[in-house]
Coordinates of C-alpha atoms and ligand atoms in Angstrom, one line a residue:
M1 CA -3.6 3.4 2.7
C2 CA -2.0 5.4 5.6
G3 CA 0.5 3.6 7.7
I4 CA 0.4 3.5 11.5
V5 CA 3.2 2.4 13.8
G6 CA 3.5 2.1 17.6
F7 CA 6.2 1.1 20.0
V8 CA 6.4 0.8 23.8
G9 CA 9.5 -0.6 25.5
R10 CA 13.1 -0.3 26.4
K11 CA 14.4 0.8 23.1
R12 CA 14.4 4.2 21.5
A13 CA 10.8 4.6 20.5
K14 CA 11.5 7.4 18.1
E15 CA 14.0 5.4 16.1
C16 CA 11.8 2.4 16.0
V17 CA 8.6 4.2 14.9
L18 CA 10.5 6.3 12.3
S19 CA 12.0 3.2 10.7
G20 CA 8.5 1.7 10.7
L21 CA 7.1 4.8 9.0
Y22 CA 9.8 4.6 6.3
A23 CA 8.9 1.0 5.8
L24 CA 5.2 1.8 5.4
E25 CA 5.6 4.9 3.3
Y26 CA 4.2 3.0 0.3
R27 CA 0.8 3.3 2.1
G28 CA 0.7 7.1 1.8
Y29 CA 3.1 10.0 1.7
D30 CA 1.0 13.2 2.0
S31 CA 2.1 13.9 5.6
A32 CA 3.8 12.3 8.5
G33 CA 3.7 12.7 12.3
I34 CA 4.7 11.2 15.6
T35 CA 3.9 11.5 19.3
L36 CA 6.6 10.7 21.7
K37 CA 6.4 10.2 25.4
I38 CA 9.1 12.5 26.8
G39 CA 9.5 12.9 30.6
D40 CA 6.1 13.5 32.1
G41 CA 4.5 14.7 28.9
Y42 CA 3.9 14.0 25.3
E43 CA 5.4 15.8 22.3
T44 CA 3.8 15.7 18.9
V45 CA 5.7 16.6 15.8
K46 CA 4.1 16.5 12.3
C47 CA 4.5 18.0 8.9
A48 CA 3.2 17.9 5.4
G49 CA 5.2 15.7 3.0
R50 CA 7.4 12.7 3.4
V51 CA 8.7 10.8 6.4
S52 CA 12.2 12.2 5.6
A53 CA 10.8 15.7 6.4
L54 CA 9.5 14.5 9.7
D55 CA 12.8 12.8 10.4
E56 CA 14.5 16.2 9.8
R57 CA 12.2 18.0 12.2
L58 CA 12.9 15.3 14.9
R59 CA 16.6 16.0 15.0
G60 CA 17.6 16.3 18.6
V61 CA 14.0 15.6 19.9
G62 CA 13.0 12.6 22.1
S63 CA 15.9 10.3 21.4
D64 CA 15.3 8.5 24.7
A65 CA 11.5 8.3 24.5
S66 CA 10.2 4.8 25.3
V67 CA 6.7 5.2 23.9
A68 CA 5.7 6.5 20.5
I69 CA 3.0 6.3 17.9
G70 CA 3.4 7.5 14.3
H71 CA 1.5 7.9 11.0
T72 CA 2.2 8.3 7.3
R73 CA -0.9 9.7 5.6
W74 CA -2.7 9.3 2.3
A75 CA -5.2 12.2 2.5
T76 CA -8.9 11.4 2.4
H77 CA -10.6 14.1 4.5
G78 CA -8.8 17.4 4.3
E79 CA -5.9 18.6 2.2
P80 CA -2.4 17.2 2.9
S81 CA -1.2 19.7 5.4
E82 CA 0.4 19.9 8.9
R83 CA -3.0 20.8 10.4
N84 CA -4.6 17.6 9.0
A85 CA -1.6 15.4 9.7
H86 CA -1.9 12.7 12.5
P87 CA -1.5 12.2 15.4
H88 CA -4.6 14.0 16.5
E89 CA -5.3 14.8 20.1
S90 CA -8.1 15.6 22.6
K91 CA -7.9 16.5 26.3
S92 CA -6.5 13.2 27.5
V93 CA -6.2 11.1 24.3
I94 CA -3.8 11.1 21.3
L95 CA -4.2 8.8 18.3
V96 CA -3.3 7.8 14.8
H97 CA -5.9 6.4 12.4
N98 CA -5.9 4.4 9.1
G99 CA -9.4 4.3 7.5
I100 CA -12.4 6.3 6.9
I101 CA -15.3 7.2 9.2
D102 CA -18.5 7.6 7.3
N103 CA -20.6 9.2 10.0
F104 CA -17.9 11.7 11.1
L105 CA -20.1 14.8 10.4
S106 CA -22.8 13.7 12.8
L107 CA -20.2 12.7 15.3
R108 CA -18.5 16.1 15.0
A109 CA -21.8 17.9 15.5
S110 CA -22.6 15.9 18.7
L111 CA -19.1 16.4 20.1
A112 CA -19.2 20.1 19.3
E113 CA -22.4 20.3 21.4
D114 CA -20.5 18.7 24.2
G115 CA -17.9 21.4 24.0
Y116 CA -15.2 19.8 21.8
S117 CA -13.6 22.1 19.3
F118 CA -12.0 20.9 16.1
K119 CA -8.6 22.0 14.7
S120 CA -8.5 19.9 11.5
E121 CA -10.8 18.9 8.7
T122 CA -10.2 15.2 9.3
D123 CA -12.7 12.4 10.2
T124 CA -10.0 11.2 12.7
E125 CA -10.5 14.2 15.0
A126 CA -14.0 13.0 15.7
I127 CA -12.6 9.6 16.9
V128 CA -10.1 11.1 19.3
H129 CA -12.7 13.4 20.9
L130 CA -15.2 10.6 21.0
I131 CA -12.8 8.3 22.9
D132 CA -11.9 11.2 25.1
R133 CA -15.5 11.8 26.0
E134 CA -16.1 8.1 26.7
Y135 CA -13.0 7.8 28.7
A136 CA -14.0 10.8 30.9
K137 CA -17.1 8.8 32.0
T138 CA -15.3 5.7 33.4
K139 CA -11.5 6.1 33.2
D140 CA -11.6 2.6 31.7
A141 CA -9.5 2.6 28.5
R142 CA -11.0 -0.6 27.1
L143 CA -14.6 0.4 27.8
A144 CA -14.0 3.8 26.3
I145 CA -12.6 2.3 23.1
Q146 CA -15.4 -0.3 22.9
S147 CA -18.1 2.3 23.4
A148 CA -16.5 4.7 20.9
A149 CA -16.0 2.0 18.3
S150 CA -19.7 1.0 18.6
M151 CA -20.6 4.5 17.5
L152 CA -18.2 4.5 14.5
V153 CA -19.5 3.7 11.0
G154 CA -16.7 2.9 8.6
S155 CA -13.2 1.4 8.7
F156 CA -10.4 2.0 11.2
A157 CA -7.1 0.8 12.6
L158 CA -6.2 3.0 15.6
A159 CA -3.2 3.3 17.9
I160 CA -4.2 5.2 21.0
L161 CA -2.4 6.9 23.8
F162 CA -4.2 7.8 27.0
C163 CA -2.2 10.6 28.7
D164 CA -2.7 9.2 32.2
R165 CA -1.5 5.7 31.1
P166 CA 2.0 6.5 30.1
S167 CA 3.3 3.0 29.6
E168 CA 0.5 1.6 27.4
I169 CA -0.5 1.8 23.8
W170 CA -4.1 0.7 23.0
A171 CA -5.3 -0.4 19.6
V172 CA -8.4 -1.5 17.8
R173 CA -9.3 -2.3 14.2
R174 CA -12.3 -2.8 11.9
N175 CA -11.9 -3.6 8.2
N176 CA -8.4 -2.2 8.2
P177 CA -5.2 -4.0 8.8
L178 CA -3.3 -4.0 12.1
I179 CA -0.7 -6.4 13.3
C180 CA 1.5 -6.5 16.4
A181 CA 4.4 -8.3 17.9
V182 CA 6.5 -8.7 21.0
G183 CA 10.2 -8.3 20.5
A184 CA 13.3 -8.4 22.8
E185 CA 12.9 -4.7 23.6
G186 CA 9.2 -4.2 23.8
S187 CA 5.9 -4.4 22.0
Y188 CA 5.2 -3.2 18.4
L189 CA 2.2 -2.5 16.3
A190 CA 1.9 -1.5 12.6
S191 CA -0.3 -1.6 9.6
D192 CA 1.8 -4.0 7.7
I193 CA 4.6 -6.6 8.0
P194 CA 7.6 -4.6 6.6
A195 CA 7.5 -2.3 9.6
L196 CA 7.9 -5.2 12.0
L197 CA 10.4 -7.3 10.2
P198 CA 13.5 -5.8 11.8
Y199 CA 12.1 -6.8 15.2
S200 CA 10.1 -10.0 14.9
R201 CA 8.6 -12.4 12.5
E202 CA 6.0 -13.7 14.9
V203 CA 2.9 -11.5 14.4
L204 CA -0.6 -11.3 15.9
R205 CA -3.5 -10.2 13.8
P206 CA -6.5 -9.1 15.9
H207 CA -10.0 -9.6 14.5
D208 CA -12.4 -6.8 13.9
D209 CA -13.3 -5.0 17.1
E210 CA -10.9 -6.8 19.3
I211 CA -9.0 -4.4 21.5
L212 CA -5.3 -4.6 22.3
C213 CA -3.2 -3.2 25.1
L214 CA 0.5 -3.1 24.5
T215 CA 3.0 -2.6 27.3
E216 CA 6.8 -3.2 27.4
E217 CA 6.4 -6.7 28.6
K218 CA 3.3 -8.0 26.9
I219 CA 0.2 -7.7 24.7
T220 CA -3.3 -8.2 26.1
L221 CA -6.1 -8.9 23.8
Y222 CA -9.7 -8.2 24.7
Q223 CA -12.4 -10.0 22.7
K224 CA -15.6 -8.3 21.6
D225 CA -17.4 -9.4 24.8
G226 CA -14.7 -7.8 26.9
T227 CA -13.0 -11.0 28.1
E228 CA -9.3 -11.6 27.6
G229 CA -8.5 -13.8 24.6
A230 CA -5.7 -16.1 23.9
L231 CA -2.8 -14.7 21.8
S232 CA -2.2 -16.6 18.6
F233 CA 1.0 -15.6 16.8
E234 CA 1.8 -16.7 13.2
T235 CA 5.3 -16.8 11.7
V236 CA 5.8 -14.6 8.7
A237 CA 7.6 -16.2 5.8
W238 CA 9.3 -13.0 4.7
D239 CA 12.5 -11.7 6.3
Y240 CA 14.0 -8.3 6.7
E241 CA 16.4 -8.7 3.9
M242 CA 13.6 -9.3 1.4
A243 CA 12.0 -5.9 2.3
K244 CA 15.2 -3.9 1.6
K245 CA 16.4 -2.3 -1.7
D246 CA 19.3 -4.6 -1.9
G247 CA 21.6 -2.2 -3.8
F248 CA 18.9 -1.2 -6.3
E249 CA 18.1 2.4 -6.7
H250 CA 14.4 1.9 -6.4
F251 CA 12.1 -0.9 -5.2
L252 CA 10.4 -0.9 -8.6
I253 CA 13.5 -2.0 -10.5
K254 CA 14.4 -4.4 -7.7
E255 CA 11.0 -6.0 -7.9
I256 CA 11.2 -6.3 -11.7
N257 CA 14.5 -8.1 -11.3
E258 CA 12.8 -10.5 -8.9
E259 CA 10.1 -11.5 -11.4
P260 CA 11.8 -14.5 -12.9
E261 CA 12.3 -16.2 -9.5
A262 CA 8.9 -15.0 -8.2
V263 CA 7.0 -16.5 -11.2
S264 CA 8.8 -19.7 -10.9
R265 CA 8.1 -19.8 -7.1
T266 CA 4.4 -19.2 -7.9
A267 CA 4.4 -22.4 -10.0
R268 CA 6.4 -24.4 -7.6
G269 CA 4.0 -23.4 -4.8
I270 CA 1.1 -25.2 -6.3
T271 CA 2.5 -28.0 -8.4
E272 CA 3.1 -31.5 -7.3
G273 CA 4.9 -34.0 -9.7
G274 CA 4.7 -31.2 -12.3
L275 CA 0.9 -30.9 -12.2
P276 CA -1.1 -28.2 -10.5
D277 CA -2.3 -29.7 -7.3
F278 CA -5.1 -27.7 -5.6
S279 CA -5.8 -30.5 -3.1
G280 CA -3.1 -29.0 -0.8
I281 CA -5.3 -25.9 -0.4
G282 CA -8.4 -27.9 0.0
M283 CA -9.8 -28.0 -3.5
S284 CA -10.3 -31.5 -4.8
G285 CA -10.4 -32.4 -8.6
E286 CA -14.1 -33.1 -8.2
L287 CA -14.8 -29.6 -6.8
L288 CA -12.7 -27.9 -9.6
A289 CA -14.6 -29.9 -12.2
S290 CA -17.9 -28.9 -10.7
F291 CA -17.6 -25.2 -11.5
D292 CA -19.4 -24.0 -14.6
S293 CA -18.3 -20.4 -14.5
V294 CA -15.7 -18.2 -12.8
S295 CA -16.3 -14.7 -11.6
V296 CA -13.1 -12.6 -11.0
I297 CA -13.2 -9.5 -8.7
A298 CA -10.2 -7.2 -8.5
C299 CA -9.0 -3.7 -8.8
G300 CA -6.3 -2.0 -11.0
S301 CA -3.5 -4.3 -12.1
A302 CA -5.1 -7.2 -10.4
Y303 CA -8.1 -6.6 -12.5
H304 CA -5.9 -6.7 -15.6
A305 CA -4.4 -10.0 -14.4
G306 CA -8.0 -11.2 -14.2
I307 CA -8.6 -10.2 -17.9
V308 CA -5.6 -12.3 -19.0
G309 CA -7.0 -15.1 -16.8
R310 CA -10.4 -14.9 -18.5
M311 CA -8.9 -15.6 -21.8
L312 CA -6.9 -18.5 -20.5
I313 CA -9.7 -20.1 -18.5
E314 CA -12.2 -19.8 -21.3
R315 CA -9.7 -21.1 -23.8
L316 CA -8.4 -24.0 -21.7
A317 CA -11.2 -25.0 -19.4
G318 CA -14.1 -23.9 -21.7
I319 CA -16.2 -22.2 -19.1
P320 CA -17.3 -18.6 -19.1
V321 CA -15.4 -16.1 -17.0
F322 CA -16.7 -12.7 -15.8
V323 CA -14.2 -10.2 -14.8
T324 CA -15.6 -7.3 -12.7
L325 CA -14.0 -4.3 -11.1
A326 CA -14.5 -4.9 -7.4
S327 CA -15.7 -1.3 -6.9
E328 CA -18.5 -2.0 -9.4
Y329 CA -19.2 -5.6 -8.2
R330 CA -19.9 -4.6 -4.7
Y331 CA -22.9 -2.4 -5.8
D332 CA -23.9 -4.2 -9.0
P333 CA -22.7 -7.8 -9.1
P334 CA -23.2 -9.6 -12.4
I335 CA -25.9 -12.3 -12.6
T336 CA -24.2 -15.7 -12.6
A337 CA -26.0 -19.0 -12.9
G338 CA -25.0 -22.5 -11.7
N339 CA -21.9 -23.3 -9.7
T340 CA -19.7 -20.2 -9.9
L341 CA -16.2 -20.0 -8.5
V342 CA -15.5 -16.4 -7.3
V343 CA -11.9 -15.4 -7.5
P344 CA -10.8 -12.2 -5.7
I345 CA -7.3 -11.3 -6.9
S346 CA -5.2 -9.0 -4.6
Q347 CA -1.5 -8.5 -3.9
S348 CA -2.0 -6.8 -0.6
G349 CA -5.0 -8.8 0.4
E350 CA -6.4 -5.6 2.0
T351 CA -8.0 -3.7 -0.9
A352 CA -11.3 -2.5 0.5
D353 CA -13.4 -2.9 -2.6
T354 CA -12.2 -6.4 -3.3
L355 CA -12.9 -7.4 0.3
A356 CA -16.4 -6.0 0.2
A357 CA -17.1 -7.6 -3.2
L358 CA -15.9 -11.0 -1.8
K359 CA -18.1 -10.6 1.3
L360 CA -21.1 -10.0 -1.0
A361 CA -20.3 -13.0 -3.2
K362 CA -20.1 -15.2 -0.2
E363 CA -23.4 -13.9 1.1
R364 CA -24.8 -15.0 -2.3
G365 CA -23.5 -18.5 -1.6
A366 CA -20.5 -18.7 -3.9
H367 CA -17.4 -20.7 -3.4
S368 CA -14.3 -18.5 -3.3
L369 CA -10.6 -18.9 -4.2
G370 CA -8.4 -15.9 -3.3
I371 CA -5.3 -15.3 -5.3
I372 CA -3.4 -13.3 -2.8
N373 CA 0.2 -12.4 -2.0
T374 CA 0.1 -11.3 1.6
V375 CA -0.4 -14.3 3.9
G376 CA -3.0 -13.9 6.6
S377 CA -4.4 -10.6 5.0
A378 CA -8.1 -9.8 5.3
I379 CA -9.0 -11.1 1.8
A380 CA -7.0 -14.3 2.4
R381 CA -8.9 -14.8 5.7
E382 CA -12.2 -14.1 4.1
S383 CA -11.6 -16.5 1.1
E384 CA -12.8 -20.1 1.4
F385 CA -9.6 -21.3 -0.4
V386 CA -6.4 -19.4 -0.9
L387 CA -3.8 -19.7 -3.6
Y388 CA -0.8 -17.7 -2.5
T389 CA 1.2 -16.1 -5.3
N390 CA 4.4 -16.2 -3.3
A391 CA 5.8 -12.9 -4.8
G392 CA 7.5 -11.9 -1.6
P393 CA 7.1 -8.4 -0.2
E394 CA 6.2 -5.8 -2.8
I395 CA 7.1 -2.3 -1.6
S396 CA 6.9 -0.2 -4.8
V397 CA 3.5 1.4 -5.1
A398 CA 3.3 0.4 -8.8
T399 CA 3.0 -3.3 -8.9
T400 CA 5.3 -5.5 -11.0
K401 CA 6.0 -8.9 -9.6
G402 CA 2.7 -8.7 -7.8
Y403 CA 1.0 -8.6 -11.2
T404 CA 3.1 -11.2 -13.0
T405 CA 2.6 -13.7 -10.2
Q406 CA -1.1 -13.0 -10.3
V407 CA -1.1 -13.8 -14.0
A408 CA 1.0 -17.0 -13.3
S409 CA -1.6 -18.0 -10.7
M410 CA -4.4 -17.5 -13.2
Y411 CA -2.6 -19.7 -15.7
L412 CA -2.2 -22.4 -13.0
L413 CA -5.9 -22.1 -12.2
A414 CA -6.8 -22.4 -15.9
I415 CA -4.6 -25.5 -16.3
A416 CA -6.0 -27.1 -13.1
L417 CA -9.7 -26.4 -14.2
A418 CA -9.0 -27.7 -17.7
H419 CA -7.3 -30.9 -16.3
A420 CA -10.0 -31.5 -13.8
K421 CA -12.6 -31.2 -16.6
G422 CA -10.7 -33.6 -18.8
R423 CA -9.9 -30.9 -21.4
L424 CA -6.1 -31.2 -20.9
T425 CA -4.3 -34.5 -20.5
G426 CA -1.8 -34.9 -17.6
G427 CA 1.0 -34.6 -20.1
E428 CA -0.3 -31.4 -21.6
A429 CA -1.0 -29.8 -18.2
R430 CA 2.5 -30.8 -17.0
E431 CA 4.1 -29.3 -20.0
M432 CA 2.3 -26.0 -19.5
C433 CA 3.2 -25.9 -15.8
E434 CA 6.8 -26.5 -16.7
L435 CA 6.7 -23.6 -19.1
I436 CA 5.6 -21.3 -16.3
R437 CA 8.2 -22.7 -14.0
T438 CA 11.2 -22.5 -16.3
E439 CA 10.7 -20.9 -19.8
V440 CA 8.6 -17.9 -18.7
P441 CA 11.2 -16.9 -16.1
R442 CA 14.0 -17.3 -18.6
A443 CA 12.1 -15.1 -21.1
I444 CA 11.5 -12.5 -18.5
R445 CA 15.2 -12.5 -17.5
S446 CA 16.3 -12.1 -21.1
I447 CA 14.1 -8.9 -21.4
I448 CA 15.5 -7.5 -18.1
D449 CA 19.0 -8.1 -19.6
R450 CA 18.1 -5.7 -22.5
R451 CA 17.6 -2.7 -20.3
A452 CA 19.9 -0.5 -22.3
E453 CA 17.8 -1.0 -25.5
I454 CA 14.6 -0.2 -23.5
R455 CA 16.3 2.9 -22.1
A456 CA 17.0 4.1 -25.6
L457 CA 13.3 3.7 -26.5
A458 CA 12.4 5.6 -23.3
E459 CA 14.6 8.5 -24.5
E460 CA 12.5 8.6 -27.6
I461 CA 9.1 8.8 -25.9
K462 CA 10.0 10.8 -22.8
S463 CA 8.6 14.0 -24.2
A464 CA 5.3 12.6 -25.4
K465 CA 2.1 14.2 -24.2
D466 CA 0.0 11.2 -25.0
L467 CA 0.8 7.6 -25.9
Y468 CA -1.2 4.7 -27.0
Y469 CA -0.8 0.9 -26.5
I470 CA -2.7 -1.2 -29.0
G471 CA -3.2 -4.9 -29.4
R472 CA -5.7 -7.7 -29.9
G473 CA -6.7 -10.7 -27.7
S474 CA -4.2 -11.4 -24.9
D475 CA -2.0 -8.6 -26.3
Y476 CA -4.9 -6.2 -25.6
A477 CA -5.0 -7.5 -22.0
A478 CA -1.3 -6.9 -21.8
C479 CA -1.8 -3.4 -23.2
L480 CA -4.2 -2.5 -20.4
E481 CA -1.5 -3.2 -17.8
S482 CA 1.3 -1.7 -19.9
A483 CA -0.6 1.6 -20.2
L484 CA -1.4 1.7 -16.5
K485 CA 2.3 1.2 -15.7
L486 CA 3.5 4.0 -17.9
K487 CA 0.9 6.6 -16.8
E488 CA 1.1 5.9 -13.1
V489 CA 4.9 6.3 -12.8
S490 CA 5.8 8.7 -15.6
Y491 CA 2.6 10.8 -15.6
I492 CA 2.5 10.6 -19.4
H493 CA -1.1 10.2 -20.5
T494 CA -1.3 6.7 -21.8
E495 CA -4.3 4.7 -23.0
A496 CA -4.8 1.1 -24.1
Y497 CA -7.0 0.3 -27.1
A498 CA -8.1 -2.9 -28.7
A499 CA -6.5 -2.4 -32.1
G500 CA -9.8 -3.1 -33.9
E501 CA -11.4 -0.2 -32.1
L502 CA -9.1 2.5 -33.4
K503 CA -11.3 3.4 -36.3
H504 CA -14.3 3.8 -34.1
G505 CA -13.0 7.0 -32.6
T506 CA -9.4 6.8 -31.3
L507 CA -7.8 7.3 -34.7
S508 CA -8.7 11.0 -34.4
L509 CA -6.1 11.3 -31.7
I510 CA -3.3 10.0 -33.8
T511 CA -1.4 12.9 -35.4
E512 CA 2.2 13.4 -36.5
G513 CA 4.7 11.9 -34.1
V514 CA 2.2 10.5 -31.5
P515 CA 3.8 7.3 -30.1
V516 CA 1.9 4.1 -30.5
I517 CA 3.2 0.9 -29.0
A518 CA 1.7 -1.9 -31.0
L519 CA 1.8 -5.4 -29.6
A520 CA 1.7 -8.1 -32.2
C521 CA 2.8 -11.0 -30.1
D522 CA 0.0 -13.4 -30.7
K523 CA 0.5 -15.0 -34.2
K524 CA -3.2 -15.4 -34.6
Y525 CA -3.6 -11.6 -35.0
H526 CA -0.5 -10.8 -37.1
D527 CA -2.3 -9.8 -40.3
K528 CA -5.0 -7.8 -38.5
M529 CA -2.4 -6.0 -36.4
I530 CA -0.3 -5.1 -39.4
G531 CA -3.4 -3.6 -40.9
N532 CA -4.1 -1.5 -37.8
I533 CA -0.4 -0.4 -37.6
R534 CA -0.6 0.8 -41.2
E535 CA -3.7 2.9 -40.4
V536 CA -1.8 4.5 -37.5
R537 CA 1.3 5.2 -39.6
A538 CA -0.8 6.7 -42.4
R539 CA -1.8 9.3 -39.9
G540 CA 1.8 10.1 -38.8
G541 CA 1.9 7.9 -35.7
F542 CA 5.3 6.9 -34.4
V543 CA 5.0 3.1 -34.0
I544 CA 7.1 1.0 -31.7
L545 CA 6.3 -2.6 -32.5
L546 CA 6.6 -5.4 -30.0
A547 CA 6.5 -8.9 -31.5
G548 CA 7.8 -12.4 -31.1
E549 CA 10.4 -13.9 -33.3
D550 CA 7.7 -15.4 -35.6
L551 CA 6.6 -12.1 -37.2
E552 CA 8.2 -11.8 -40.6
A553 CA 10.1 -8.6 -41.6
P554 CA 8.9 -6.6 -38.6
S555 CA 11.0 -3.5 -39.4
E556 CA 8.9 -2.9 -42.5
Y557 CA 5.9 -2.1 -40.2
A558 CA 7.3 0.3 -37.6
E559 CA 9.7 3.1 -36.8
R560 CA 11.2 0.9 -34.0
V561 CA 11.0 -2.8 -33.3
F562 CA 11.6 -4.8 -30.1
I563 CA 11.6 -8.5 -30.6
L564 CA 10.5 -10.5 -27.6
P565 CA 11.6 -14.0 -26.9
T566 CA 8.9 -16.2 -28.4
L567 CA 6.8 -18.1 -26.0
E568 CA 3.7 -20.0 -27.0
G569 CA 1.0 -17.4 -27.9
I570 CA -1.0 -17.4 -24.7
F571 CA 2.1 -16.9 -22.6
M572 CA 3.3 -13.8 -24.4
P573 CA 1.7 -11.3 -22.0
F574 CA 4.5 -12.1 -19.5
A575 CA 7.1 -10.9 -22.0
S576 CA 5.3 -7.8 -23.3
V577 CA 4.3 -6.6 -19.8
V578 CA 7.8 -6.9 -18.4
F579 CA 9.0 -4.9 -21.4
S580 CA 6.4 -2.2 -20.5
Q581 CA 7.3 -2.2 -16.8
L582 CA 10.9 -1.6 -17.7
L583 CA 9.9 1.1 -20.2
A584 CA 7.8 2.8 -17.6
Y585 CA 10.7 2.7 -15.1
E586 CA 13.2 4.1 -17.6
V587 CA 10.9 7.0 -18.7
A588 CA 10.0 7.9 -15.1
Y589 CA 13.7 7.8 -14.2
I590 CA 14.7 10.1 -17.1
L591 CA 11.9 12.5 -16.2
G592 CA 13.0 12.5 -12.5
C593 CA 9.7 11.2 -11.2
D594 CA 9.3 9.8 -7.7
I595 CA 9.3 6.3 -9.0
D596 CA 8.4 4.2 -5.9
C597 CA 5.9 6.7 -4.6
P598 CA 4.0 8.2 -7.6
R599 CA 2.0 11.4 -6.9
N600 CA -1.4 11.0 -5.3
L601 CA -1.2 7.2 -5.1
A602 CA -0.6 4.7 -2.3
K603 CA -0.4 1.0 -2.0
S604 CA -2.9 -1.3 -0.2
V605 CA -6.0 0.7 -0.9
T606 CA -7.9 0.1 2.4
V607 CA -10.4 2.8 1.8
E608 CA -13.3 2.7 -0.7
Ligands
LIG1 C1 -1.0 -0.5 -10.1 C2 -1.4 -1.1 -8.8 C3 -2.8 -1.0 -8.4 C4 -3.2 -2.3 -7.7 C5 -4.6 -2.2 -7.1 C6 -5.0 -3.5 -6.5 O1 0.4 -0.6 -10.3 O2 -0.5 -1.5 -8.0 O3 -3.6 -0.8 -9.5 O4 -3.0 -3.4 -8.5 O5 -4.7 -1.2 -6.2 O6 -4.2 -3.8 -5.4 P1 -4.2 -5.2 -4.7 O7 -3.7 -6.2 -5.7 O8 -3.3 -5.1 -3.5 O9 -5.6 -5.5 -4.4

């Protein structure tokens, strides 16, 4: 949440920072701002709204600036307005911030006593005055940052300009992402990889409380004790092309189109000779066999992937699985007994609640396996073992391939646990892995190829005020993700219900014409689902039925039917959720919604 970018060097800093802000817009789009070093002074331009509005305001300004810092904001403290937009400035310091400062009120009070006045409602303004106050004491930038950071409670990634140090950008982070790189034209820093990909794939990730000084020629890293530390760069596997729209109108539809290959890549990444092989990530068969329960922690769609995973692991490996929202876990973790494997799931690898929950689980002595997309991210680094989903960069705020590759990873974990525990033979495990590698991607592709049919359904539901997804078992797990997708991108109120729960309250909401999307993909529940659908239709509900080819005479049961390619029952959530992702896209498209950047949301939720 919030994207920060900085550049110091020979190139046009404005261009470089603006392109970085565009690349990071998925992290927040409430306001945007930039400070440019122009001549002997600094010019700050900011505005409410998107980076494009900032770009507009910057026409003809600072094209030859060689130093700049910029920010794209997801508002936490203070409304999204120009006044609250970053950069914020003090007498001799200007900075941009990603994060939240918990003790900002007491800091503001103390700074006000020292004569500082505040122009915004943000927590960030307390930081800039604090660093200014510390800097005035010694004129030592590193010491000022270190001393200010020691007084901050919360999370932050900061890019800082000292007005009397015109060729330097300083930076520090704690519990928020920050990476930097040196390219041919100068030094760069950013919250996330897509902003740096046009310039370098060699990135440095400072640890918490390490301080960086960037100049045109080099980066200097100061460790917590103030001594200079060695720079260790890692090569990013993604390239610039992967982070572009590639001819698609939106990242969301581009990323849906990437799902077949992404899911196959997830499976290829962890299989050896056709079997899931976790030894490559340090988990032996003996270790896998030793777990007697699994505890999944995640948020949003990743939590939904965990719920699919629970069903798989319990069914295949025969051990209990607890799936807990990370925001709940961190304050009220479930009691687990025996040898529990804790599994944080996160596309970004930066979600604050998931990271905090993982830290707590580790303090309680659990082994941890992170299911993560972003290599080197905070949760990946905190996890004892990491299974990378290999989805590639995901830019759309609403996740698609991020989710399906998380689900694929959970299948692979379930298969590996079951095989290690002797509940699946090598042959059975190999067959399931092969299905994920080949048949599931084929099924997903065949749904993507039927976009026109899905668009026609979208036309029929576009005016709905409320919509319900219903299903049982793994179909219910798929309903949870399907409902989230539709509501977050189209703003149509959508809920998911376990179909058996309808008559315990929800049926009162079903009136003439209310659309209900019923998933009857798992054969095990066909009869029960048909009963529930009848109940809905008897109250006037407009039913769209999703089923595999094995449901007989489906058109008898619903106003509309969409037959999904039949996969073995437990694999059907791949098919039904991809249908729902496309439906959400088409509805949002017809309604003219901002598909890649839905209102009020942002990707990579680095604040609690
Ligand atoms: C919904 C969505 C979010 C994320 C959630 C967790 O489309 O993208 O619900 O799934 O914020 O994010 P990660 O997986 O990055 O931890």
